[in-house]
PDB file of C-alpha atoms and ligand atoms in Angstrom:
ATOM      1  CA  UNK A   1      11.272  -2.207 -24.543  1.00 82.00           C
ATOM      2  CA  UNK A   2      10.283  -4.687 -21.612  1.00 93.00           C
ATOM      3  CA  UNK A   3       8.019  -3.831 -19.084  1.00 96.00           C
ATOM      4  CA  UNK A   4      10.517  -2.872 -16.161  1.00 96.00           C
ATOM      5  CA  UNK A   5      11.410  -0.188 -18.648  1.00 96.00           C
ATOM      6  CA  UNK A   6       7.840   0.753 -20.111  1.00 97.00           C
ATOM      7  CA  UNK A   7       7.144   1.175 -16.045  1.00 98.00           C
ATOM      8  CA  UNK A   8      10.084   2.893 -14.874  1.00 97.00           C
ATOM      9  CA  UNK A   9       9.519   5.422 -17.911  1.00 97.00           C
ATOM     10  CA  UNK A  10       5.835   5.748 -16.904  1.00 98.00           C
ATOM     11  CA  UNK A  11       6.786   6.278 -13.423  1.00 98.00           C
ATOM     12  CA  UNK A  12       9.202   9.018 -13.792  1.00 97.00           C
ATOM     13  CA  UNK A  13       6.543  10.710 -16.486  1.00 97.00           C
ATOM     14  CA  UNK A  14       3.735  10.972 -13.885  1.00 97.00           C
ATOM     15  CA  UNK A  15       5.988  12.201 -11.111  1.00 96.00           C
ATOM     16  CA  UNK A  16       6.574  15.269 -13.493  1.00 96.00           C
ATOM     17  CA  UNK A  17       3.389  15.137 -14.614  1.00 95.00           C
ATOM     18  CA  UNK A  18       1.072  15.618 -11.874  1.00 95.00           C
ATOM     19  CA  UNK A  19       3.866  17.685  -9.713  1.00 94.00           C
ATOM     20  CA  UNK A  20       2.397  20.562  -7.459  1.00 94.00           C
ATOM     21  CA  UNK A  21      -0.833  19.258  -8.573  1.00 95.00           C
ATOM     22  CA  UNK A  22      -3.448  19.180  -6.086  1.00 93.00           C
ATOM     23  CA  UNK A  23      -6.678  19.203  -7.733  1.00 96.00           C
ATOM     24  CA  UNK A  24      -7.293  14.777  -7.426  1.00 95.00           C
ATOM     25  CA  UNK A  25      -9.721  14.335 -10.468  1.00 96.00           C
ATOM     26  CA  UNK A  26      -6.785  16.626 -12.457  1.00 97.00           C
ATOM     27  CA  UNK A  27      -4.459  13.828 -11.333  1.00 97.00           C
ATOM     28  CA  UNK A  28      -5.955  10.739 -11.352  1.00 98.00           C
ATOM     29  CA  UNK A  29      -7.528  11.265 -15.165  1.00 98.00           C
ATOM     30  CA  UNK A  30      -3.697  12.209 -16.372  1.00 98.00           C
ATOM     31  CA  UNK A  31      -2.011   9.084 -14.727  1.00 98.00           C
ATOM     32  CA  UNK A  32      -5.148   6.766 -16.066  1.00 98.00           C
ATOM     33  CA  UNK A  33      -4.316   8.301 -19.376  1.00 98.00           C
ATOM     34  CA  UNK A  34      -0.380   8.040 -18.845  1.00 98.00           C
ATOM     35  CA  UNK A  35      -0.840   4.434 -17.720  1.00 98.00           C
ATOM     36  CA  UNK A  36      -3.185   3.379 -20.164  1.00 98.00           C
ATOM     37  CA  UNK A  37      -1.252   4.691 -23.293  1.00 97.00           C
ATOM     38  CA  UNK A  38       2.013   3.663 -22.127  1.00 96.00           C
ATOM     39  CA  UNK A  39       1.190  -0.111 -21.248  1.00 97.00           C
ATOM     40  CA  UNK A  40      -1.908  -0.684 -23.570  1.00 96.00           C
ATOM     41  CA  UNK A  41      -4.506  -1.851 -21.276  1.00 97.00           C
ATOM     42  CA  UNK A  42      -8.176  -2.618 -22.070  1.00 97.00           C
ATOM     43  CA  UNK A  43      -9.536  -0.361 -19.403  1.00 97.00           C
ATOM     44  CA  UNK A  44      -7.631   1.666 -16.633  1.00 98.00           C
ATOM     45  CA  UNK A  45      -9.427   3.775 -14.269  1.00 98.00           C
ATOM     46  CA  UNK A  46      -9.831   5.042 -10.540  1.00 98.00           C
ATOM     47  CA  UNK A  47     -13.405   4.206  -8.690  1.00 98.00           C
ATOM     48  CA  UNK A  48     -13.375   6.361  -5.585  1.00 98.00           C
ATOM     49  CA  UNK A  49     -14.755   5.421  -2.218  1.00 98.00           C
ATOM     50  CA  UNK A  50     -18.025   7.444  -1.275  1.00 98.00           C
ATOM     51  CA  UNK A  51     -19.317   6.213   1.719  1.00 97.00           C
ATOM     52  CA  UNK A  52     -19.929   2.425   1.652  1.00 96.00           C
ATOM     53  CA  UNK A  53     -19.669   2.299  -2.279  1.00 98.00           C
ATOM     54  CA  UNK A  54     -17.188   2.862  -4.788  1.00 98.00           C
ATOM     55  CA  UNK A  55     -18.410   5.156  -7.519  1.00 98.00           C
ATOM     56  CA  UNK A  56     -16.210   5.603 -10.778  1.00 98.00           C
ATOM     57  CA  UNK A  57     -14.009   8.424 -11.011  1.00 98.00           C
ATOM     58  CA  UNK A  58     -11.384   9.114 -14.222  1.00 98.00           C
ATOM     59  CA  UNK A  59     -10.462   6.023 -16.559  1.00 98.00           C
ATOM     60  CA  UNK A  60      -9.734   5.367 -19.990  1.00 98.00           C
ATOM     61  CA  UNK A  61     -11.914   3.012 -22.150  1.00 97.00           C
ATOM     62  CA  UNK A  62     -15.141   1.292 -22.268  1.00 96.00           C
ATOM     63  CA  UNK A  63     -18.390   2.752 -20.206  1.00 96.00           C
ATOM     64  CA  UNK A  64     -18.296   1.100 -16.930  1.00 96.00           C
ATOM     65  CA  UNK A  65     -20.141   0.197 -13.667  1.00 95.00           C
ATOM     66  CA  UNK A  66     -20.735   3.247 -11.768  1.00 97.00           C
ATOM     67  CA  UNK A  67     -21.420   1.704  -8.158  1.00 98.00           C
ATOM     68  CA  UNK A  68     -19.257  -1.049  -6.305  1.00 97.00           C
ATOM     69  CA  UNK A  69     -20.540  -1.818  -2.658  1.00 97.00           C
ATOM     70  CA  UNK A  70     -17.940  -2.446  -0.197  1.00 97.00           C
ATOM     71  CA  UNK A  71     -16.783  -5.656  -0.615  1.00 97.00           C
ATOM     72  CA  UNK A  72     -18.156  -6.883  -3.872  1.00 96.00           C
ATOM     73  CA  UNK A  73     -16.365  -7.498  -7.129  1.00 96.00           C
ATOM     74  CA  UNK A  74     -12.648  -7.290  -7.337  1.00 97.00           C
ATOM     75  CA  UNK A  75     -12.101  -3.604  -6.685  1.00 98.00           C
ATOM     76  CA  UNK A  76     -15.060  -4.108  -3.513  1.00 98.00           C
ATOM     77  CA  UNK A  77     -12.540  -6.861  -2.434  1.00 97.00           C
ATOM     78  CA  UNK A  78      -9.555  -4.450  -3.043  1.00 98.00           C
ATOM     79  CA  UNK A  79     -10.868  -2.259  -0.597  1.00 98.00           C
ATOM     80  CA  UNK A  80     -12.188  -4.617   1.398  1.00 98.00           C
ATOM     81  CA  UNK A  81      -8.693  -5.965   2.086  1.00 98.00           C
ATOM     82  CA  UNK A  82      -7.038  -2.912   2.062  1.00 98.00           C
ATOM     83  CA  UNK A  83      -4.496  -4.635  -0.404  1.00 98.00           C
ATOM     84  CA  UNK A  84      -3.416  -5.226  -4.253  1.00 98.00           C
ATOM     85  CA  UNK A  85      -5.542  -8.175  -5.955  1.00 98.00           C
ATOM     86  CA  UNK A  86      -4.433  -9.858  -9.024  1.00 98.00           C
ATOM     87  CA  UNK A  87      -6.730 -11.917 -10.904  1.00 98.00           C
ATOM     88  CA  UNK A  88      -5.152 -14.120 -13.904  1.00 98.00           C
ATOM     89  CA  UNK A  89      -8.908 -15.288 -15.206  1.00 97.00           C
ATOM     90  CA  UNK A  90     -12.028 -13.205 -13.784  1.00 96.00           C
ATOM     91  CA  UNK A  91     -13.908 -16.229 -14.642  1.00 95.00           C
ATOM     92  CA  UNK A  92     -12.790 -18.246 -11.522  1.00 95.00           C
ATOM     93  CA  UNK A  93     -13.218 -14.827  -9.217  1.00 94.00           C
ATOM     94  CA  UNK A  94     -16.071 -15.208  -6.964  1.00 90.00           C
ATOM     95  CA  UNK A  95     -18.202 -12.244  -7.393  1.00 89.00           C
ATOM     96  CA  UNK A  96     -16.266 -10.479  -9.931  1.00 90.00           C
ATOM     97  CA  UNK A  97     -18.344  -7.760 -11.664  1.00 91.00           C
ATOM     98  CA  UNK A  98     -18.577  -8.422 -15.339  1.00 89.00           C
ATOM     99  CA  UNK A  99     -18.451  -4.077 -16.492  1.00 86.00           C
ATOM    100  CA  UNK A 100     -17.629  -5.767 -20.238  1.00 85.00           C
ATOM    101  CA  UNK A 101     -17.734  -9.461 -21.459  1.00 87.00           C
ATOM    102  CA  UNK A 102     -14.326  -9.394 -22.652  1.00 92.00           C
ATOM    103  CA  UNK A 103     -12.651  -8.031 -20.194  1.00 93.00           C
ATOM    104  CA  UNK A 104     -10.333 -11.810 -19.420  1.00 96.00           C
ATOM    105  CA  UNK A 105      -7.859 -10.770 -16.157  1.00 98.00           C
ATOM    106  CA  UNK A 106      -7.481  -7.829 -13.907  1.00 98.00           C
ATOM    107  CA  UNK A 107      -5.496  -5.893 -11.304  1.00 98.00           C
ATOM    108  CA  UNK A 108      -7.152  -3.593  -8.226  1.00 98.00           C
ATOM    109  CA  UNK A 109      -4.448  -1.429  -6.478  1.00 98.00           C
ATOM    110  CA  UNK A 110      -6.009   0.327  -2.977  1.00 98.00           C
ATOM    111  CA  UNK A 111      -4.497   4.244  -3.082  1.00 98.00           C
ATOM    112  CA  UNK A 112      -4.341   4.757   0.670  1.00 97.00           C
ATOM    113  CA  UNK A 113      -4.537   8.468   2.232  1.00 96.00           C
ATOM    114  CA  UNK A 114      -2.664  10.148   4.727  1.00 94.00           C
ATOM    115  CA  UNK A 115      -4.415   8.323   7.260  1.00 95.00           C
ATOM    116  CA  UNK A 116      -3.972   5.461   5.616  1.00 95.00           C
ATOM    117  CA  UNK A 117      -7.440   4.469   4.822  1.00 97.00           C
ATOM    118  CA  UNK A 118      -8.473   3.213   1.353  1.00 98.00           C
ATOM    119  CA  UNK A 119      -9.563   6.647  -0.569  1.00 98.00           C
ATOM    120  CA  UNK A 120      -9.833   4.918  -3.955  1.00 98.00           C
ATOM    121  CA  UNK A 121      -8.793   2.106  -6.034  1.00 98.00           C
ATOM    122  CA  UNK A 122      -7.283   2.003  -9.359  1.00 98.00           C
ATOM    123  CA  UNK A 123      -8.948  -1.016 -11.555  1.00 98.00           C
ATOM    124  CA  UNK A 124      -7.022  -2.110 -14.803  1.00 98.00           C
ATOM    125  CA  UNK A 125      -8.662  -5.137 -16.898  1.00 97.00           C
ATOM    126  CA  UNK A 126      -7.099  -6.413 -19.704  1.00 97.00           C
ATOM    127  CA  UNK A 127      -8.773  -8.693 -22.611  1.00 97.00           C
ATOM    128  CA  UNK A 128      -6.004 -11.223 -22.517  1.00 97.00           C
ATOM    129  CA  UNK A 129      -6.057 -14.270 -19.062  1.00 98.00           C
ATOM    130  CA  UNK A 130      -2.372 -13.853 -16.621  1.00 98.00           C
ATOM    131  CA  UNK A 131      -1.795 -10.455 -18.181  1.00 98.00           C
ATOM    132  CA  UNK A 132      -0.524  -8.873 -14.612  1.00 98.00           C
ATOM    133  CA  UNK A 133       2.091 -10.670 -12.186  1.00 98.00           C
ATOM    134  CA  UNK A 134       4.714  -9.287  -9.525  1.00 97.00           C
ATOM    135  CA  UNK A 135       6.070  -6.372 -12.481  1.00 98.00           C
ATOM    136  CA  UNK A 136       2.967  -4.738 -12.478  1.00 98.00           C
ATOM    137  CA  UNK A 137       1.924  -4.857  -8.716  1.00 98.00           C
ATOM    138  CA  UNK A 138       5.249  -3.449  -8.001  1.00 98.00           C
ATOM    139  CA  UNK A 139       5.069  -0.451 -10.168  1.00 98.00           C
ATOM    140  CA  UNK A 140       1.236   0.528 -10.038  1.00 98.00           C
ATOM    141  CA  UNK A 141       1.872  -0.081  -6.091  1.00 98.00           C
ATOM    142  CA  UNK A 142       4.072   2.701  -6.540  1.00 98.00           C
ATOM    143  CA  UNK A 143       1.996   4.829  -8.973  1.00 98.00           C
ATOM    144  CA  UNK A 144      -0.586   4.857  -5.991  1.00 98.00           C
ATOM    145  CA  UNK A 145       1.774   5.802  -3.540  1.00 96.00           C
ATOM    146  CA  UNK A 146       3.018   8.926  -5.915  1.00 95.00           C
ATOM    147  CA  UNK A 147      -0.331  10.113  -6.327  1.00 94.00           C
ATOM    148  CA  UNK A 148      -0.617  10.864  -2.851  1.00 91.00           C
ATOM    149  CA  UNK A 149       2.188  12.829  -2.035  1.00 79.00           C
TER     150      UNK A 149
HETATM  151  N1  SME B 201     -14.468  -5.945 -12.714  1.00 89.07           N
HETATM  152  C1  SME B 201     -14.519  -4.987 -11.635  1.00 89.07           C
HETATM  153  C2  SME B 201     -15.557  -3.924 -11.896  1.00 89.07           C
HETATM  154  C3  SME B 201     -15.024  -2.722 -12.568  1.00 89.07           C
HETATM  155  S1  SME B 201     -14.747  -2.922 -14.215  1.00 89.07           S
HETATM  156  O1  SME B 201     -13.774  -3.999 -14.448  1.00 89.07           O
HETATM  157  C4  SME B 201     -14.173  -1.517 -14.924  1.00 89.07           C
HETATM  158  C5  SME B 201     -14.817  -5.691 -10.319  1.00 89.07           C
HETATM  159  O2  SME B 201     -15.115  -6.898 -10.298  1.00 89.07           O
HETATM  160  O3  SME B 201     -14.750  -5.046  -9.299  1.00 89.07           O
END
């Protein structure tokens, strides 16, 4: 199966999955799961904005950093930005925030609330370099929009 297919599959599961759901940690630990199984990522998780930090909510994988200040790292920059960042090597990212050493490339996706503010961003890292492109942007784009409602 290519990966339009692997997404549009894991799309349509985590509409059904997290419908009428309202509880967030209940839904954002079942679509890390659904993503992370389906597309066999190193680490896939939500960090959740707190004030002026990030502090990790639900993921799948390796322990991780608990605290991102605004602006720092990838997902800080995510944030910061208020849009998608794709890294192909985290080596050549200013600032990225080394959670594991072999984590190689990663994508930050901002999940925006009904007033369209940043609430949280979902962080996926991968152990292989140029693992994400225009494919996954799209679909976890749309993931983040689901969650919402
Ligand atoms: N690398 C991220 C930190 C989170 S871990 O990858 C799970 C960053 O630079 O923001």
């Amino acid at each position: 199966m290519d990966k339009i297919e692997q997404y549009k599959q894991l799309t349509s599961q985590i509409r059904s999955l997290i419908e009428g759901e309202t509880d967030a940690v209940a839904v954002m630990s079942n679509v890390a799961a659904a993503i992370h199984q389906t597309m066999g990522f190193w680490w896939t998780g939500f960090y959740r904005v707190a004030g002026e930090e990030l502090v990790l909510g639900p993921f799948q994988g390796p322990v991780a950093c608990m605290h991102i200040p605004f602006g720092r790292g990838v997902c800080g920059t995510a944030w910061k930005r208020a849009e998608t960042v794709v890294v192909p090597d985290v080596e050549q990212f200013p600032g990225h925030i080394a959670c594991s050493s072999e984590s190689r490339s990663e994508i930050v996706v901002p999940v925006f609330g009904h007033d369209n503010t940043v609430v949280a961003v979902l962080d996926i890292d991968s152990r292989e370099l140029n693992t994400f492109d225009e494919t996954d942007r799209q679909y976890l784009e749309e993931i983040c929009k689901i969650i919402i409602g």
